[in-house]
Amino acid sequence: MELYSYFRSSAAYRVRIALCLKGLDYRIVPVHLLRHGGEQLGDDYRRRNPEGLVPALDEDGRILTQSLAIMEYLDETHGPATLLPADAPGRARVRALALHVACDIHPLNNLRVLRWLAHELKVEPSARDDWYRHWVELGFRSLEAQLQSPATGRCCHGDAPGLADCCLVPQVYNARRYDVDLSAFPTIERIAAHCESLPAFQAARPDAQPDAE
Amino acid sequence: MELYSYFRSSAAYRVRIALCLKGLDYRIVPVHLLRHGGEQLGDDYRRRNPEGLVPALDEDGRILTQSLAIMEYLDETHGPATLLPADAPGRARVRALALHVACDIHPLNNLRVLRWLAHELKVEPSARDDWYRHWVELGFRSLEAQLQSPATGRCCHGDAPGLADCCLVPQVYNARRYDVDLSAFPTIERIAAHCESLPAFQAARPDAQPDAE
């Protein structure tokens, strides 16, 4: 399997964690989001993924896109399923936590969005940083509230890492880069710290990637 | 089942379609996103959904959030499963199409985001409309490319409506409200028109809701 990835991309980071958690062999194909006007927008990459976003997974010529869809696919096809709980209400909870990050926090803080704010809307750097922090803090506040549940363990759902943790840890990494004060979100901080101590999460870290700078 | 819904919310609209496609009985509990400073942000609703977003589904006191997680749950627990294909690659494709809308188009055009642009960043109405159309057109362009596949039928995947169509139709409804020219996306237009002719999609329409204005 080949993962088209950029070391700092949150969405690629999610899939790297999932691949490592499942112990699957894969090779990184770096797609540099900043060089050459963005390699993800070049014809070569867009033949694989017309959306021009990383990640994409190539499994024997089958191209999969969208990090959450890729992770569900890996869990369904490379058993045993470990990224999602066995019960439907548990799966709904884990998916909701993952989607909370993937739909309501991360899309607003993507590189392409921050660029549009700067270049098209001429938003000052300080207001752009406020924008970043606003959506992360708003999202983390409600995520922290949702994690106040007996279903939360050392990880987002019980003690074993799953789909929600694959999304949470990259978002926390991202938030730290923008100096978001995480002390207001003790459960998120605790879960991230625990996950980051695990070998799979360490192998997936941005600074452990072949294209890290 | 009770669905906390706002007639114009794209995410609530998705779940209404899924409920209707599966022929499930449900009651709408309206949450007005504009009145009283946004009923979704009130304590009463946030006890149900700390994120303060619609929809939320209450099934016998169990509260489910995040439209895609709710739809997957409904498909898993109220058989037969019809929203996702039986094969893993098919499921990955349908989920990717759905996530394309839910992660890469809709979050940028949400009410709360458009408001932040207007009130905090003092973006002019015309630049805000450009923002809206930019992300929809960018997303639709790549979605249109991804739909150029033998897997596409009268609907996004084959001839029967599923998870991707539940996401696409509300996004098309939304785009029309903002005068996005859809003629550049003939496959999207064709699929939306077909789906909109089906009774389940008609029952879920914003203007068919009890809280429609």
Coordinates of C-alpha atoms in Angstrom, one line a residue:
Chain A
M1 CA 0.0 0.0 0.0
E2 CA 1.1 3.5 -0.8
L3 CA -0.1 6.5 1.2
Y4 CA 0.1 9.9 -0.6
S5 CA 0.9 12.0 2.4
Y6 CA 2.4 15.3 3.6
F7 CA 4.1 15.1 7.0
R8 CA 2.1 18.0 8.5
S9 CA -1.3 17.3 6.9
S10 CA -3.7 16.4 9.7
A11 CA -5.8 14.2 7.5
A12 CA -2.8 12.2 6.3
Y13 CA -1.6 12.0 9.9
R14 CA -4.9 10.3 10.9
V15 CA -4.5 7.6 8.3
R16 CA -0.8 7.0 9.2
I17 CA -1.9 6.4 12.8
A18 CA -4.6 4.0 11.6
L19 CA -2.2 2.1 9.4
C20 CA 0.3 1.8 12.3
L21 CA -2.4 0.8 14.8
K22 CA -3.4 -2.0 12.5
G23 CA 0.2 -3.0 11.9
L24 CA -0.1 -2.7 8.1
D25 CA 2.9 -2.3 5.8
Y26 CA 2.8 0.9 3.8
R27 CA 5.1 3.2 1.9
I28 CA 4.8 7.0 2.1
V29 CA 4.7 8.9 -1.2
P30 CA 5.3 12.5 -0.3
V31 CA 3.1 15.2 -1.8
H32 CA 4.5 18.6 -0.9
L33 CA 1.6 21.0 -0.2
L34 CA 3.8 24.1 -0.5
R35 CA 6.3 23.4 -3.3
H36 CA 5.6 24.0 -7.0
G37 CA 2.4 25.8 -6.2
G38 CA 1.2 22.7 -4.3
E39 CA 2.0 19.3 -5.7
Q40 CA -1.5 18.1 -4.6
L41 CA -2.9 20.4 -7.3
G42 CA -0.7 19.1 -10.1
D43 CA -2.1 16.9 -12.9
D44 CA -0.1 13.9 -11.7
Y45 CA -1.7 13.8 -8.3
R46 CA -5.1 14.9 -9.4
R47 CA -5.4 11.9 -11.7
R48 CA -5.3 9.9 -8.5
N49 CA -7.4 12.2 -6.4
P50 CA -9.4 14.8 -8.4
E51 CA -10.1 16.7 -5.1
G52 CA -6.4 17.7 -4.9
L53 CA -6.1 17.0 -1.2
V54 CA -4.0 14.5 0.7
P55 CA -4.2 11.8 1.8
A56 CA -5.0 9.2 -0.9
L57 CA -4.3 5.5 -0.4
D58 CA -3.3 3.3 -3.3
E59 CA -4.0 -0.4 -2.6
D60 CA -3.1 -2.5 -5.6
G61 CA -4.2 0.3 -7.9
R62 CA -7.4 1.0 -6.1
I63 CA -7.3 4.7 -5.0
L64 CA -9.1 5.6 -1.8
T65 CA -9.7 9.1 -0.7
Q66 CA -11.1 11.0 2.4
S67 CA -9.3 10.0 5.6
L68 CA -12.3 8.7 7.5
A69 CA -13.5 6.6 4.5
I70 CA -9.9 5.2 4.2
M71 CA -9.8 4.3 7.9
E72 CA -13.2 2.6 7.9
Y73 CA -12.1 0.6 4.8
L74 CA -8.9 -0.5 6.4
D75 CA -10.8 -1.6 9.5
E76 CA -13.3 -3.5 7.4
T77 CA -10.8 -5.2 5.1
H78 CA -7.8 -5.8 7.4
G79 CA -9.3 -7.5 10.4
P80 CA -9.7 -7.8 13.3
A81 CA -11.7 -4.5 13.4
T82 CA -10.2 -2.4 16.1
L83 CA -10.8 1.2 15.1
L84 CA -14.5 1.0 15.9
P85 CA -16.3 -0.7 18.8
A86 CA -18.4 -3.8 18.2
D87 CA -21.7 -2.3 19.3
A88 CA -23.7 0.1 17.1
P89 CA -24.2 2.8 19.8
G90 CA -20.5 2.7 20.5
R91 CA -19.7 3.0 16.8
A92 CA -22.1 6.0 16.6
R93 CA -20.3 7.7 19.5
V94 CA -16.8 7.1 18.1
R95 CA -17.8 8.3 14.7
A96 CA -19.5 11.4 16.1
L97 CA -16.3 12.3 18.0
A98 CA -14.2 11.7 14.9
L99 CA -16.6 13.7 12.7
H100 CA -16.7 16.5 15.3
V101 CA -13.0 17.0 14.6
A102 CA -13.1 16.2 10.8
C103 CA -16.2 18.3 10.0
D104 CA -16.4 21.0 12.6
I105 CA -12.8 21.9 13.5
H106 CA -10.3 20.9 10.9
P107 CA -11.9 22.1 7.6
L108 CA -11.9 25.7 8.9
N109 CA -8.2 25.6 9.7
N110 CA -6.9 23.9 6.5
L111 CA -4.0 25.5 4.6
R112 CA -6.2 26.4 1.7
V113 CA -8.7 28.2 3.9
L114 CA -6.0 30.2 5.8
R115 CA -4.6 31.2 2.5
W116 CA -7.9 32.4 1.2
L117 CA -8.3 34.5 4.3
A118 CA -4.8 36.0 3.8
H119 CA -4.7 36.5 0.0
E120 CA -8.3 37.0 -1.1
L121 CA -9.9 38.6 2.0
K122 CA -6.7 40.4 3.1
V123 CA -7.2 39.3 6.7
E124 CA -4.3 40.4 8.9
P125 CA -2.1 37.7 10.4
S126 CA -3.4 38.4 13.9
A127 CA -7.0 38.1 12.9
R128 CA -6.2 35.0 11.0
D129 CA -4.7 33.5 14.1
D130 CA -7.8 34.5 16.0
W131 CA -9.9 32.7 13.4
Y132 CA -7.8 29.6 13.8
R133 CA -8.0 29.6 17.6
H134 CA -11.7 30.5 17.7
W135 CA -12.7 27.4 15.8
V136 CA -10.3 25.1 17.6
E137 CA -11.3 26.4 21.0
L138 CA -15.0 26.3 20.2
G139 CA -14.7 22.7 18.9
F140 CA -12.5 21.5 21.8
R141 CA -14.8 23.0 24.3
S142 CA -17.7 20.9 23.2
L143 CA -15.5 17.9 22.5
E144 CA -14.3 18.2 26.1
A145 CA -17.9 18.3 27.3
Q146 CA -18.8 15.2 25.2
L147 CA -15.8 13.3 26.6
Q148 CA -17.2 13.8 30.2
S149 CA -18.9 10.4 29.8
P150 CA -18.4 7.0 31.5
A151 CA -17.6 5.7 28.0
T152 CA -14.3 7.7 27.9
G153 CA -11.3 5.8 29.2
R154 CA -7.6 6.3 28.7
C155 CA -8.7 6.9 25.0
C156 CA -11.8 8.6 23.6
H157 CA -13.8 5.5 23.9
G158 CA -12.5 3.0 26.4
D159 CA -8.9 2.2 26.9
A160 CA -7.9 1.2 23.3
P161 CA -7.2 3.8 20.6
G162 CA -9.7 4.0 17.8
L163 CA -11.0 6.2 15.0
A164 CA -11.7 9.2 17.3
D165 CA -8.2 9.1 18.7
C166 CA -6.8 9.0 15.1
C167 CA -8.6 12.3 14.5
L168 CA -8.0 13.9 17.9
V169 CA -4.2 13.6 18.1
P170 CA -3.4 15.3 14.8
Q171 CA -5.9 18.1 15.7
V172 CA -4.0 18.6 19.1
Y173 CA -0.7 18.6 17.3
N174 CA -2.1 21.3 15.0
A175 CA -3.5 23.3 17.8
R176 CA -0.1 23.3 19.6
R177 CA 1.5 24.7 16.5
Y178 CA -0.9 27.7 16.7
D179 CA -0.3 28.2 20.5
V180 CA -3.8 27.2 21.5
D181 CA -3.8 26.9 25.3
L182 CA -4.9 23.3 25.9
S183 CA -5.0 23.5 29.7
A184 CA -8.7 24.4 29.4
F185 CA -9.3 20.9 27.9
P186 CA -7.9 18.5 30.5
T187 CA -9.5 15.4 29.1
I188 CA -8.4 16.1 25.6
E189 CA -4.9 16.8 26.8
R190 CA -4.8 13.6 28.9
I191 CA -6.0 11.4 26.0
A192 CA -3.6 13.0 23.6
A193 CA -0.7 12.5 26.0
H194 CA -1.6 8.9 26.5
C195 CA -2.0 8.2 22.8
E196 CA 1.2 10.0 21.9
S197 CA 3.1 7.6 24.2
L198 CA 2.0 4.6 22.2
P199 CA 4.3 3.2 19.4
A200 CA 1.8 3.5 16.6
F201 CA 1.2 7.1 17.3
Q202 CA 4.9 7.8 17.6
A203 CA 5.6 6.1 14.2
A204 CA 2.9 8.3 12.6
R205 CA 4.2 11.6 14.0
P206 CA 4.9 14.4 11.5
D207 CA 8.6 14.6 12.6
A208 CA 9.1 10.9 12.1
Q209 CA 8.1 11.0 8.4
P210 CA 10.5 10.7 5.4
D211 CA 9.4 14.1 4.1
A212 CA 9.7 15.9 7.5
E213 CA 11.5 19.2 7.4
Chain B
M1 CA -37.6 8.9 17.5
E2 CA -37.2 12.6 17.7
L3 CA -35.0 14.6 15.3
Y4 CA -33.9 18.0 16.5
S5 CA -33.9 19.9 13.3
Y6 CA -34.0 23.2 11.5
F7 CA -35.8 23.2 8.2
R8 CA -32.9 24.9 6.3
S9 CA -30.0 23.1 8.0
S10 CA -28.2 21.0 5.5
A11 CA -27.0 18.5 8.1
A12 CA -30.5 18.0 9.5
Y13 CA -31.9 17.7 5.9
R14 CA -29.4 14.8 5.3
V15 CA -30.8 12.9 8.3
R16 CA -34.4 13.6 7.3
I17 CA -33.7 12.1 3.9
A18 CA -32.1 9.0 5.5
L19 CA -35.0 8.5 7.9
C20 CA -37.5 8.8 5.0
L21 CA -35.5 6.5 2.8
K22 CA -35.5 3.9 5.5
G23 CA -39.3 4.4 6.1
L24 CA -38.8 5.2 9.8
D25 CA -41.3 7.0 12.0
Y26 CA -39.9 10.2 13.6
R27 CA -41.1 13.5 15.0
I28 CA -39.4 16.8 14.3
V29 CA -38.5 19.0 17.2
P30 CA -37.7 22.3 15.7
V31 CA -34.6 24.2 16.9
H32 CA -34.6 27.7 15.4
L33 CA -31.1 28.7 14.5
L34 CA -31.8 32.4 14.2
R35 CA -34.4 33.1 17.0
H36 CA -33.4 33.9 20.6
G37 CA -29.8 34.3 19.6
G38 CA -29.9 30.7 18.2
E39 CA -31.9 28.1 20.1
Q40 CA -29.1 25.6 19.4
L41 CA -26.8 27.5 21.7
G42 CA -29.3 27.5 24.6
D43 CA -28.7 25.4 27.7
D44 CA -31.8 23.3 27.0
Y45 CA -30.5 22.1 23.7
R46 CA -26.8 21.9 24.7
R47 CA -27.7 19.4 27.4
R48 CA -28.7 17.2 24.5
N49 CA -25.9 18.2 22.2
P50 CA -23.0 20.1 23.8
E51 CA -21.8 21.0 20.3
G52 CA -24.8 23.3 19.9
L53 CA -25.4 22.2 16.3
V54 CA -28.3 20.5 14.7
P55 CA -29.2 17.8 14.1
A56 CA -29.4 15.5 17.1
L57 CA -31.5 12.3 17.2
D58 CA -33.2 11.1 20.3
E59 CA -34.0 7.4 20.2
D60 CA -35.5 6.3 23.5
G61 CA -33.4 8.8 25.4
R62 CA -30.2 7.9 23.6
I63 CA -28.9 11.1 22.0
L64 CA -26.9 10.8 18.7
T65 CA -25.1 13.6 17.1
Q66 CA -23.2 14.3 13.8
S67 CA -25.4 13.6 10.7
L68 CA -23.1 11.0 9.1
A69 CA -22.8 9.1 12.4
I70 CA -26.5 9.2 12.8
M71 CA -27.1 7.9 9.3
E72 CA -24.6 5.0 9.7
Y73 CA -26.3 4.1 13.0
L74 CA -29.8 4.1 11.5
D75 CA -28.5 1.9 8.6
E76 CA -26.9 -0.5 11.1
T77 CA -29.7 -0.8 13.5
H78 CA -32.8 -0.5 11.3
G79 CA -32.2 -3.1 8.6
P80 CA -32.0 -3.9 5.9
A81 CA -28.9 -1.7 5.3
T82 CA -29.6 0.3 2.2
L83 CA -27.6 3.6 2.7
L84 CA -24.3 1.9 2.0
P85 CA -23.3 -0.8 -0.5
A86 CA -22.6 -4.4 0.6
D87 CA -19.0 -4.4 -0.6
A88 CA -16.1 -2.6 1.2
P89 CA -14.7 -0.8 -1.8
G90 CA -18.3 0.5 -2.6
R91 CA -18.7 1.6 1.0
A92 CA -15.4 3.4 0.8
R93 CA -16.5 5.2 -2.4
V94 CA -19.9 6.2 -1.0
R95 CA -18.4 7.4 2.3
A96 CA -15.7 9.4 0.4
L97 CA -18.4 11.2 -1.7
A98 CA -20.4 11.9 1.4
L99 CA -17.4 13.1 3.4
H100 CA -16.3 15.3 0.4
V101 CA -19.5 17.3 0.9
A102 CA -19.6 17.0 4.7
C103 CA -15.9 17.9 5.4
D104 CA -14.8 19.9 2.4
I105 CA -17.7 21.9 1.2
H106 CA -20.4 22.4 3.9
P107 CA -18.3 23.4 7.0
L108 CA -17.1 26.4 5.1
N109 CA -20.6 27.6 4.4
N110 CA -22.2 27.1 7.6
L111 CA -24.3 29.9 9.2
R112 CA -21.8 30.3 12.0
V113 CA -18.9 30.7 9.6
L114 CA -20.7 33.2 7.4
R115 CA -21.5 35.2 10.5
W116 CA -17.9 35.2 11.7
L117 CA -16.8 36.5 8.3
A118 CA -19.4 39.3 8.5
H119 CA -19.3 40.3 12.1
E120 CA -15.7 39.6 13.2
L121 CA -13.7 40.0 10.0
K122 CA -16.1 42.7 8.6
V123 CA -16.1 41.0 5.2
E124 CA -18.4 42.8 2.7
P125 CA -21.5 40.9 1.6
S126 CA -20.2 40.5 -1.9
A127 CA -16.9 39.0 -0.7
R128 CA -18.8 36.7 1.6
D129 CA -20.9 35.5 -1.3
D130 CA -17.6 35.0 -3.3
W131 CA -16.3 32.9 -0.4
Y132 CA -19.5 30.8 -0.4
R133 CA -19.4 30.2 -4.1
H134 CA -15.7 29.6 -4.2
W135 CA -15.8 26.6 -1.9
V136 CA -19.0 25.2 -3.4
E137 CA -17.7 25.4 -6.9
L138 CA -14.3 24.1 -6.0
G139 CA -15.9 21.1 -4.2
F140 CA -18.5 20.5 -6.9
R141 CA -15.8 20.6 -9.6
S142 CA -13.9 17.7 -8.0
L143 CA -17.1 15.9 -7.0
E144 CA -18.2 16.1 -10.7
A145 CA -14.8 14.6 -11.7
Q146 CA -15.2 11.8 -9.1
L147 CA -18.7 11.0 -10.4
Q148 CA -17.3 10.3 -13.9
S149 CA -17.1 6.6 -13.0
P150 CA -18.9 3.5 -14.1
A151 CA -20.0 3.1 -10.5
T152 CA -22.2 6.2 -10.8
G153 CA -25.8 5.5 -11.9
R154 CA -29.0 7.4 -11.6
C155 CA -27.7 8.1 -8.1
C156 CA -24.1 8.7 -6.8
H157 CA -23.5 5.0 -6.6
G158 CA -25.7 2.8 -8.7
D159 CA -29.4 3.5 -9.2
A160 CA -30.5 3.4 -5.5
P161 CA -30.1 6.5 -3.3
G162 CA -27.7 6.2 -0.4
L163 CA -25.5 8.1 2.0
A164 CA -23.8 10.2 -0.6
D165 CA -27.1 11.3 -2.1
C166 CA -28.3 12.2 1.4
C167 CA -25.4 14.7 1.5
L168 CA -25.4 15.8 -2.1
V169 CA -29.1 16.9 -2.4
P170 CA -29.0 19.3 0.6
Q171 CA -25.7 20.8 -0.6
V172 CA -27.3 21.4 -4.0
Y173 CA -30.4 23.0 -2.4
N174 CA -28.0 25.2 -0.4
A175 CA -26.0 26.1 -3.6
R176 CA -29.1 27.2 -5.4
R177 CA -30.0 29.6 -2.6
Y178 CA -26.7 31.3 -3.2
D179 CA -27.2 31.4 -7.0
V180 CA -24.3 29.0 -7.8
D181 CA -24.5 28.2 -11.5
L182 CA -24.9 24.4 -11.5
S183 CA -24.8 23.9 -15.3
A184 CA -21.1 23.4 -15.0
F185 CA -21.8 20.2 -13.0
P186 CA -24.2 18.2 -15.2
T187 CA -23.8 14.9 -13.3
I188 CA -24.4 16.5 -10.0
E189 CA -27.5 18.3 -11.4
R190 CA -28.8 15.1 -13.0
I191 CA -28.4 13.1 -9.8
A192 CA -30.0 15.8 -7.7
A193 CA -32.9 16.1 -10.0
H194 CA -33.5 12.4 -10.0
C195 CA -33.3 12.1 -6.2
E196 CA -35.5 15.1 -5.7
S197 CA -38.2 13.3 -7.7
L198 CA -38.3 10.5 -5.2
P199 CA -41.0 10.6 -2.4
A200 CA -38.4 10.2 0.5
F201 CA -36.5 13.2 -0.7
Q202 CA -39.7 15.2 -1.2
A203 CA -40.8 14.5 2.3
A204 CA -37.5 15.7 3.7
R205 CA -37.4 19.0 1.8
P206 CA -37.0 22.1 3.8
D207 CA -40.3 23.6 2.6
A208 CA -42.2 20.4 3.6
Q209 CA -41.1 20.8 7.3
P210 CA -43.3 21.8 10.2
D211 CA -41.0 24.7 11.0
A212 CA -40.7 25.9 7.4
E213 CA -41.1 29.7 7.0

